CSV table of C-alpha atoms and ligand atoms in Angstrom, one decimal:
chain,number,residue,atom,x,y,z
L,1,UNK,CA,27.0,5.0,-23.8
L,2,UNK,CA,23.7,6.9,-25.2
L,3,UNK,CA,20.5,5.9,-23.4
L,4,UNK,CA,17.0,6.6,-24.6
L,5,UNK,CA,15.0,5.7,-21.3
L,6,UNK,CA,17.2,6.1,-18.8
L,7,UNK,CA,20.0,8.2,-17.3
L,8,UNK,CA,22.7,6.5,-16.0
L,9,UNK,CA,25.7,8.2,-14.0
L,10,UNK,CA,28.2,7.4,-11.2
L,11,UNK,CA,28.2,9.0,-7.6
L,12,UNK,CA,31.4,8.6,-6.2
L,13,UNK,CA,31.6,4.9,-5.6
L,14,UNK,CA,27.4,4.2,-6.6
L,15,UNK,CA,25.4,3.4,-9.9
L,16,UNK,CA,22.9,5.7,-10.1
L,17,UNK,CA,20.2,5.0,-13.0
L,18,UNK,CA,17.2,7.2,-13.5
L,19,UNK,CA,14.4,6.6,-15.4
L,20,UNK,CA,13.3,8.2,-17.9
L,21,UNK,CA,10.5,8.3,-19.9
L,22,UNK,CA,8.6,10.9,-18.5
L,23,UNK,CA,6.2,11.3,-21.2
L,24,UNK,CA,4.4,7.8,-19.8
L,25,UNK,CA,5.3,7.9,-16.2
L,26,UNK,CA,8.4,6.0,-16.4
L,27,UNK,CA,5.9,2.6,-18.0
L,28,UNK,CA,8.3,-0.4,-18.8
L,29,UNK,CA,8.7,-0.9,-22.3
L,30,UNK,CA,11.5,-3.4,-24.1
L,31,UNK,CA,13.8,-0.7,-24.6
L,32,UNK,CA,13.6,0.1,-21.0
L,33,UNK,CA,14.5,-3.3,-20.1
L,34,UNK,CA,17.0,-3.7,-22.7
L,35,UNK,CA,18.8,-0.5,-21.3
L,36,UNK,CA,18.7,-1.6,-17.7
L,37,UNK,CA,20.1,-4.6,-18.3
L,38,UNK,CA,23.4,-2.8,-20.3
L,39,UNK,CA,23.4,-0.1,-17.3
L,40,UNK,CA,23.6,-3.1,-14.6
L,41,UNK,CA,25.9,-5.2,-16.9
L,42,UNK,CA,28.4,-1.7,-17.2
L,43,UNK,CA,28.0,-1.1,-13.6
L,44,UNK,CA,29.1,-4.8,-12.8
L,45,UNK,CA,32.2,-4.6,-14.6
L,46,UNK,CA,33.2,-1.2,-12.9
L,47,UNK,CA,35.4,-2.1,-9.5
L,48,UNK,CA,34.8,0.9,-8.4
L,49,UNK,CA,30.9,0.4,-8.4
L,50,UNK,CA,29.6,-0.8,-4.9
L,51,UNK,CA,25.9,-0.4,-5.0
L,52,UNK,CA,23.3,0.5,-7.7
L,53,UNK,CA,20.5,3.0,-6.9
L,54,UNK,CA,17.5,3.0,-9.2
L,55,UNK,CA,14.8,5.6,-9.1
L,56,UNK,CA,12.4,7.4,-11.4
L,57,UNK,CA,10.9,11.0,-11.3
L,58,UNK,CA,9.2,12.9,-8.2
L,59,UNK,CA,6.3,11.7,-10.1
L,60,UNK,CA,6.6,8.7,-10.5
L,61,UNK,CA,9.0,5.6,-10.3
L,62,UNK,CA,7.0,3.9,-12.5
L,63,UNK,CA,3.6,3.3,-13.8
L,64,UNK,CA,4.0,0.0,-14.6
L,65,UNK,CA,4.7,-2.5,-17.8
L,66,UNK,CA,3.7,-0.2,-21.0
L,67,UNK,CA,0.2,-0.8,-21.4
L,68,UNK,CA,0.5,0.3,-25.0
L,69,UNK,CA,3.2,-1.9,-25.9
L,70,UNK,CA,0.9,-4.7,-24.8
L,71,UNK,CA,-2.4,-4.4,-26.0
L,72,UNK,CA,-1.9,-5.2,-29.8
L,73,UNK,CA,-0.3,-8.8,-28.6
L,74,UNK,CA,-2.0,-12.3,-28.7
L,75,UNK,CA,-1.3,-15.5,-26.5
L,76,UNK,CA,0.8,-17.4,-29.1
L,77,UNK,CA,3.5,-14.2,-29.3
L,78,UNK,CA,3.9,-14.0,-25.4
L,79,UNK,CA,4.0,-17.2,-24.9
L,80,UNK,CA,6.7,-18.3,-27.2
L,81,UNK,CA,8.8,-15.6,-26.7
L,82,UNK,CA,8.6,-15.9,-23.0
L,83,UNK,CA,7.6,-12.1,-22.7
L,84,UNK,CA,8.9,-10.2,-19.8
L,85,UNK,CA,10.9,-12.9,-18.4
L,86,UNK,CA,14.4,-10.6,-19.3
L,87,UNK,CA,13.2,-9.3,-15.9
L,88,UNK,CA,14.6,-11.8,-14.1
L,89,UNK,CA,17.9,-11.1,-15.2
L,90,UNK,CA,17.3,-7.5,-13.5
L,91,UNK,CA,16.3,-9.5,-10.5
L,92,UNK,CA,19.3,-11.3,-10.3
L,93,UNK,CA,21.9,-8.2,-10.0
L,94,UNK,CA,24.7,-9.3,-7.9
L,95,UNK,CA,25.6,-5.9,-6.6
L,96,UNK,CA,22.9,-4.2,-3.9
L,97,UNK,CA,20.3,-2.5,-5.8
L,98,UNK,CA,18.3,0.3,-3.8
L,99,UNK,CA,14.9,1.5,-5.1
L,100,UNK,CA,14.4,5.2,-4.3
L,101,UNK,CA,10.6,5.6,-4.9
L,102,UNK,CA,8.7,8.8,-5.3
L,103,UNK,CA,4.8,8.7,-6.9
L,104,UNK,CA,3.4,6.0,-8.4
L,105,UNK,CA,5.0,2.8,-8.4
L,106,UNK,CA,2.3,0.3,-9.9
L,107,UNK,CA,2.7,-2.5,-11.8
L,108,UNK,CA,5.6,-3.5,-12.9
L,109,UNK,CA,6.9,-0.5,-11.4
L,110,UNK,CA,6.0,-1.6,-8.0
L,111,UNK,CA,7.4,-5.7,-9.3
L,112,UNK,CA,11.0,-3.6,-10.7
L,113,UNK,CA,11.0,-2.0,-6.9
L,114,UNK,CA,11.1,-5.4,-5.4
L,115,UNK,CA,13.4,-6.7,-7.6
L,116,UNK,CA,16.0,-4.4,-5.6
L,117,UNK,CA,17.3,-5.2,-2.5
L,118,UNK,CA,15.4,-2.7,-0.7
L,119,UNK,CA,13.2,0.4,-0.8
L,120,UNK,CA,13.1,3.5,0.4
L,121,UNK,CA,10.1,5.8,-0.6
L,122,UNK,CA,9.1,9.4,-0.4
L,123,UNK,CA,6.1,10.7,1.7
L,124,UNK,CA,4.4,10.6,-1.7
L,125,UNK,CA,4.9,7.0,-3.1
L,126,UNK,CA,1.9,4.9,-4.1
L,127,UNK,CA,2.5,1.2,-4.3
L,128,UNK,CA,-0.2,-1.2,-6.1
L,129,UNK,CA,-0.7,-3.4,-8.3
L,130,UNK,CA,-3.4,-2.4,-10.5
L,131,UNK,CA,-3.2,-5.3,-13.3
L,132,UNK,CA,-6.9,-6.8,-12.1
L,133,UNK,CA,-8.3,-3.9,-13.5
L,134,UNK,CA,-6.9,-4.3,-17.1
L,135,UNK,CA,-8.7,-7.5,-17.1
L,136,UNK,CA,-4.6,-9.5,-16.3
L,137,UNK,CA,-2.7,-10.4,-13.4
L,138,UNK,CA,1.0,-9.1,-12.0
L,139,UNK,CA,3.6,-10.9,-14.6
L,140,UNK,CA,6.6,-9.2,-13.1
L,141,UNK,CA,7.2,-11.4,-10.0
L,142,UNK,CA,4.0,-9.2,-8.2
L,143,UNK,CA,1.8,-12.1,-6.8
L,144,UNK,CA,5.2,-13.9,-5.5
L,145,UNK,CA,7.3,-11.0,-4.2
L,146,UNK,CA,4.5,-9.0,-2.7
L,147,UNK,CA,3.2,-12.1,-0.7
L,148,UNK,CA,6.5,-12.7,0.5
L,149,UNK,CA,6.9,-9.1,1.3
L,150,UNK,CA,3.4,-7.9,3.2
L,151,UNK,CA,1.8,-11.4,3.5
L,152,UNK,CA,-1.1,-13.0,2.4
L,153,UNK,CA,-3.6,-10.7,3.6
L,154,UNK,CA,-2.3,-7.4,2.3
L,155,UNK,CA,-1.1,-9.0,-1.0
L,156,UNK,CA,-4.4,-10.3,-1.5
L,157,UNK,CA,-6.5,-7.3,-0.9
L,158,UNK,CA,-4.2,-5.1,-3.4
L,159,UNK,CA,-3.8,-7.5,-6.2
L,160,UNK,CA,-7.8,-8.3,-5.8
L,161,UNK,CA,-8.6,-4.6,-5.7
L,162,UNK,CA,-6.1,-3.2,-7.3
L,163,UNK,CA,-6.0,-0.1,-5.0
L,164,UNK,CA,-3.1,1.4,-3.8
L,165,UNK,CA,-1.3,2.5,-0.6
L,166,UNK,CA,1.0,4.9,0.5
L,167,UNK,CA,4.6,5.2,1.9
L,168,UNK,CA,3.1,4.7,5.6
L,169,UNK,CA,1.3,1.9,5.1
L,170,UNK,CA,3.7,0.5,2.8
L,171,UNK,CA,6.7,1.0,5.4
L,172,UNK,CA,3.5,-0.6,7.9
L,173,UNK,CA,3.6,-3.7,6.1
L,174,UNK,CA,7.1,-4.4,5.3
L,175,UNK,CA,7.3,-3.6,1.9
L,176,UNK,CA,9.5,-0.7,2.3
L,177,UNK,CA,12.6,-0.2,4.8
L,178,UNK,CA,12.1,3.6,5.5
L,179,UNK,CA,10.1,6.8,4.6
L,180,UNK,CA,11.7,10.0,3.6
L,181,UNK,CA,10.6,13.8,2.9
L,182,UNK,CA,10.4,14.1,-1.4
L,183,UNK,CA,13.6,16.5,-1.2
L,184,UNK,CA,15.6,14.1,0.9
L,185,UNK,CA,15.0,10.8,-1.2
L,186,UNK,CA,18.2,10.7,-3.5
L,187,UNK,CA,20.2,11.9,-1.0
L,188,UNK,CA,19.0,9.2,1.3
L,189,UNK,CA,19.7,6.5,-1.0
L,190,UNK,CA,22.6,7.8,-2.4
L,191,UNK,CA,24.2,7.8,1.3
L,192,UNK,CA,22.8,4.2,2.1
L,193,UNK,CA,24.2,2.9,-1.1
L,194,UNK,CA,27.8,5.0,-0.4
L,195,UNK,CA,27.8,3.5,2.7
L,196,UNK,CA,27.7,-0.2,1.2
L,197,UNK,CA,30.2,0.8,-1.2
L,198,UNK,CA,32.3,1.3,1.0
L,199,UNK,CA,32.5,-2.0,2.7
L,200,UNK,CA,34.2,-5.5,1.7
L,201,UNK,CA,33.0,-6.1,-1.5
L,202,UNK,CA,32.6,-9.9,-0.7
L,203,UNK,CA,30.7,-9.7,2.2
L,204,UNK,CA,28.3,-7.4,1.1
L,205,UNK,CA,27.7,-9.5,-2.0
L,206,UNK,CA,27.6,-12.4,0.2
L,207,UNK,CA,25.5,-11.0,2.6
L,208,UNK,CA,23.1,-10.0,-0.2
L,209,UNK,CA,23.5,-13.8,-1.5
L,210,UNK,CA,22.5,-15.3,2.0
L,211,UNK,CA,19.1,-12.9,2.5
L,212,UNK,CA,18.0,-13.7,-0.6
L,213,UNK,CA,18.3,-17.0,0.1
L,214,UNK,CA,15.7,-16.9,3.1
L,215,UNK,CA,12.9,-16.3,0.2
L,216,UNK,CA,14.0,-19.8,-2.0
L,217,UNK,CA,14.6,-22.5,0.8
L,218,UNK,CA,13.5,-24.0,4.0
L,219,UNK,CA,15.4,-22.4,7.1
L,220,UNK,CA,17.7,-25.7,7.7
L,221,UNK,CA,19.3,-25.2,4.2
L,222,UNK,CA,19.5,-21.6,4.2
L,223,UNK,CA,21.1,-21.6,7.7
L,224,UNK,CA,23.5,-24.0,6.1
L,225,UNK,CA,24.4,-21.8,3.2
L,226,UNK,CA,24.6,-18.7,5.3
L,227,UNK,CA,27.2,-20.6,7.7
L,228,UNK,CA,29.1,-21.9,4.3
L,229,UNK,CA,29.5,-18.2,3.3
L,230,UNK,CA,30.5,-16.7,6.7
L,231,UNK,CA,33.2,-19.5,6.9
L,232,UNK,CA,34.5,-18.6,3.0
L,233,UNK,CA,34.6,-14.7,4.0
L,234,UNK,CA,37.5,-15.8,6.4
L,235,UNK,CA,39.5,-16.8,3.3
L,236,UNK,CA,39.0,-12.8,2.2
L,237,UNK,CA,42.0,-10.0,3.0
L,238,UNK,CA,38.8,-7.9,3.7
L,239,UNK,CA,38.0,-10.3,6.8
L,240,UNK,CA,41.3,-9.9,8.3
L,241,UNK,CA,42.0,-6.3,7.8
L,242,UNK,CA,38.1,-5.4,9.0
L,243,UNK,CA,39.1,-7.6,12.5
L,244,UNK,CA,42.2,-6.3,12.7
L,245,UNK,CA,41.1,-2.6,12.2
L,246,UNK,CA,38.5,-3.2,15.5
L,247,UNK,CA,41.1,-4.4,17.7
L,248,UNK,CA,43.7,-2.0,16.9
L,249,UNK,CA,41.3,0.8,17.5
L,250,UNK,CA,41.6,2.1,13.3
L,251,UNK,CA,39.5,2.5,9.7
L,252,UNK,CA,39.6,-0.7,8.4
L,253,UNK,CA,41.0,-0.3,4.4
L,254,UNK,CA,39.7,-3.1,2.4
L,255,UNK,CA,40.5,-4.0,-0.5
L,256,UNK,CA,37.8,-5.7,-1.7
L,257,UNK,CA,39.3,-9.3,-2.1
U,1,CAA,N1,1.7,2.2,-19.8
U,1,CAA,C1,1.7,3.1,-20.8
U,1,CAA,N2,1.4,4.4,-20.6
U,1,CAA,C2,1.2,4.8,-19.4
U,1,CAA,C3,1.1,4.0,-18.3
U,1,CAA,C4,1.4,2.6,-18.5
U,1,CAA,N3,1.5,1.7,-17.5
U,1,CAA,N4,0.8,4.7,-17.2
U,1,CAA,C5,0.7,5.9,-17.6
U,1,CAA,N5,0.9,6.0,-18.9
U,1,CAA,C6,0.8,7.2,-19.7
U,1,CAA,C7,-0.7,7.7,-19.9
U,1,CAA,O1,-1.3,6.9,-21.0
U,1,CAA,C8,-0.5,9.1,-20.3
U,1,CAA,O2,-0.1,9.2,-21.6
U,1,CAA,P1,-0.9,10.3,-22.6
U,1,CAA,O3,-0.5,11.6,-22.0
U,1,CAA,O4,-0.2,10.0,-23.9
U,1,CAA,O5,-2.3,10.0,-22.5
U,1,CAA,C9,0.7,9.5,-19.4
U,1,CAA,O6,1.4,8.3,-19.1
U,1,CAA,C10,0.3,10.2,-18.1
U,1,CAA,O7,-0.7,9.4,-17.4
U,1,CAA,P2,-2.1,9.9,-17.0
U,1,CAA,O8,-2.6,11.0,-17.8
U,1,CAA,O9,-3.0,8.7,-16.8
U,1,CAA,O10,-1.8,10.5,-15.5
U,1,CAA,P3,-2.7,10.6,-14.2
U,1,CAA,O11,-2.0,11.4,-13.2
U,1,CAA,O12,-4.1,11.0,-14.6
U,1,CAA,O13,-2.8,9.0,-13.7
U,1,CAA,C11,-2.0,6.9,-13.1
U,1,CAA,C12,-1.7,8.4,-13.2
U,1,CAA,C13,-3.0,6.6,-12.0
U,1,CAA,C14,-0.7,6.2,-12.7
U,1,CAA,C15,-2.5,6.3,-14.4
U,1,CAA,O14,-1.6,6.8,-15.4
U,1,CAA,C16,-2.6,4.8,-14.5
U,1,CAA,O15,-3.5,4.3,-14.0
U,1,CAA,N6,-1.6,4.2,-15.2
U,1,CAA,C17,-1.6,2.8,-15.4
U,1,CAA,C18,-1.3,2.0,-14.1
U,1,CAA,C19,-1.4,0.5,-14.4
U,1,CAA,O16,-2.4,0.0,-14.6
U,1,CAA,N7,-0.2,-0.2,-14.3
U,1,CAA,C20,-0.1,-1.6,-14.5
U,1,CAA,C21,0.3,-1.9,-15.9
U,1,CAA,S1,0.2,-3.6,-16.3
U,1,CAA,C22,1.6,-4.3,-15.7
U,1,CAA,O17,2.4,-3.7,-15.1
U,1,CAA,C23,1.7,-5.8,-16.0
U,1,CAA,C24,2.8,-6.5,-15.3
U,1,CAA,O18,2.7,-6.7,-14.1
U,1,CAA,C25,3.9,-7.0,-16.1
């Protein structure tokens, strides 16, 4: 399949999607979104697919929603047609989804980073979210997912301000799981997401299910749905071959079911 915005390719068992319009520093426009969501979709139907990793270019992962693309519209238009909530459906990817951030990520391009399960950024990243300064505010999930992320204090100074901060402080707050050297980035991810490819497909899905979780409900209930899916995985052959490969001192081989 042909892809204007974005590169899309398979590494060994991982989804690896690129984008790329480097022209606007990777900005979010429709047919970016429209793309993602076929690349996901594709990468969802492949069984051998374990984990998706999205990234951009060294210089940036992206600059945010297309700033261009938005300033001709008018209330009436966005609202009726709901614009930008085909995000969510990105949100909601069912495989593991690493962000592999290098340069800017602002924006949306800093909301589409935590959309993924987790982030791991170059020395040179730059998170923000700059939308205060356009005279809007983050639309992509930014004043929800950042708060949850870094807190109040920290999301409030960078969506008031609209400055950024780098990998440091970004992996200082919470926002990003670990910093890398620019040259060692893909790799990096690549390896994390190889990794998680190569474990039971249920349980990592599951496990994905049940962190996720810990954002949406109050600790009783998701306590109570993380118990309900440890008891399923022990209707899996994945849970009894993994067990069984510990005590008899072996690779466990699963199968994925
Ligand atoms: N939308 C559209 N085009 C963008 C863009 C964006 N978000 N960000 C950068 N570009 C374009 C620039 O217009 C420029 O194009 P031209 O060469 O045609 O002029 C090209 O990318 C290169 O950018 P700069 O020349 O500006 O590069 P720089 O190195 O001087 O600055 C930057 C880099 C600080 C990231 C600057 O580009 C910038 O401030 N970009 C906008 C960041 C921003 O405000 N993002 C939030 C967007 S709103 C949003 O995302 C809403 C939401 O939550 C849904």
């Amino acid at each position: 399949m042909a892809y204007e915005t974005l590169i899309v390719e398979t590494r060994g068992n991982v989804g690896l999607v690129t984008l790329n319009r480097p022209q606007a520093l990777n900005a979010l426009n429709s047919t970016v979104l429209k793309e993602l969501k076929e690349a996901y979709a594709a990468f969802h139907a492949d069984e051998t697919v374990g984990a998706i990793v999205l990234t951009g270019s060294e210089r940036a992962f992206a600059a945010g929603a297309d700033i261009k693309e938005m300033q001709p519209l008018e209330f009436a238009d966005i609202y009726k047609s709901d614009f930008i909530s085909g995000w969510d459906e990105v949100a909601k990817a069912r495989k593991p989804v690493i962000a592999a951030v290098s340069g800017f990520a602002l924006g949306g391009g800093c909301e589409l980073a935590m959309m993924c399960d987790f982030i791991i950024a170059s020395e040179t990243a730059k998170f923000g979210q700059p939308e205060i300064t356009l005279g809007v505010i983050p639309g992509m999930g930014g004043s929800q997912r950042l708060t949850r992320a870094v807190g109040k204090a920290k999301a409030m100074d960078l969506i008031l301000t609209g400055r950024m901060m780098d990998a440091a402080e970004a992996e200082r707050s919470g926002l990003v799981s670990r910093v890398v050297a620019p040259e060692r980035l893909l790799d990096e991810a690549l390896a994390a997401a190889e990794k998680i490819a190569s474990l039971s497909r249920p349980s990592v899905m599951m496990a994905k299910e049940a962190v996720s979780r810990a954002f949406e409900t109050t600790l009783e209930e998701g306590l109570r749905f993380e118990r309900r899916l440890f008891h399923s995985l022990f209707a899996t052959d994945d849970q009894k071959e993994g067990m069984a490969a510990f005590v008899e001192k072996r690779k466990p081989a699963f199968t994925h079911r």
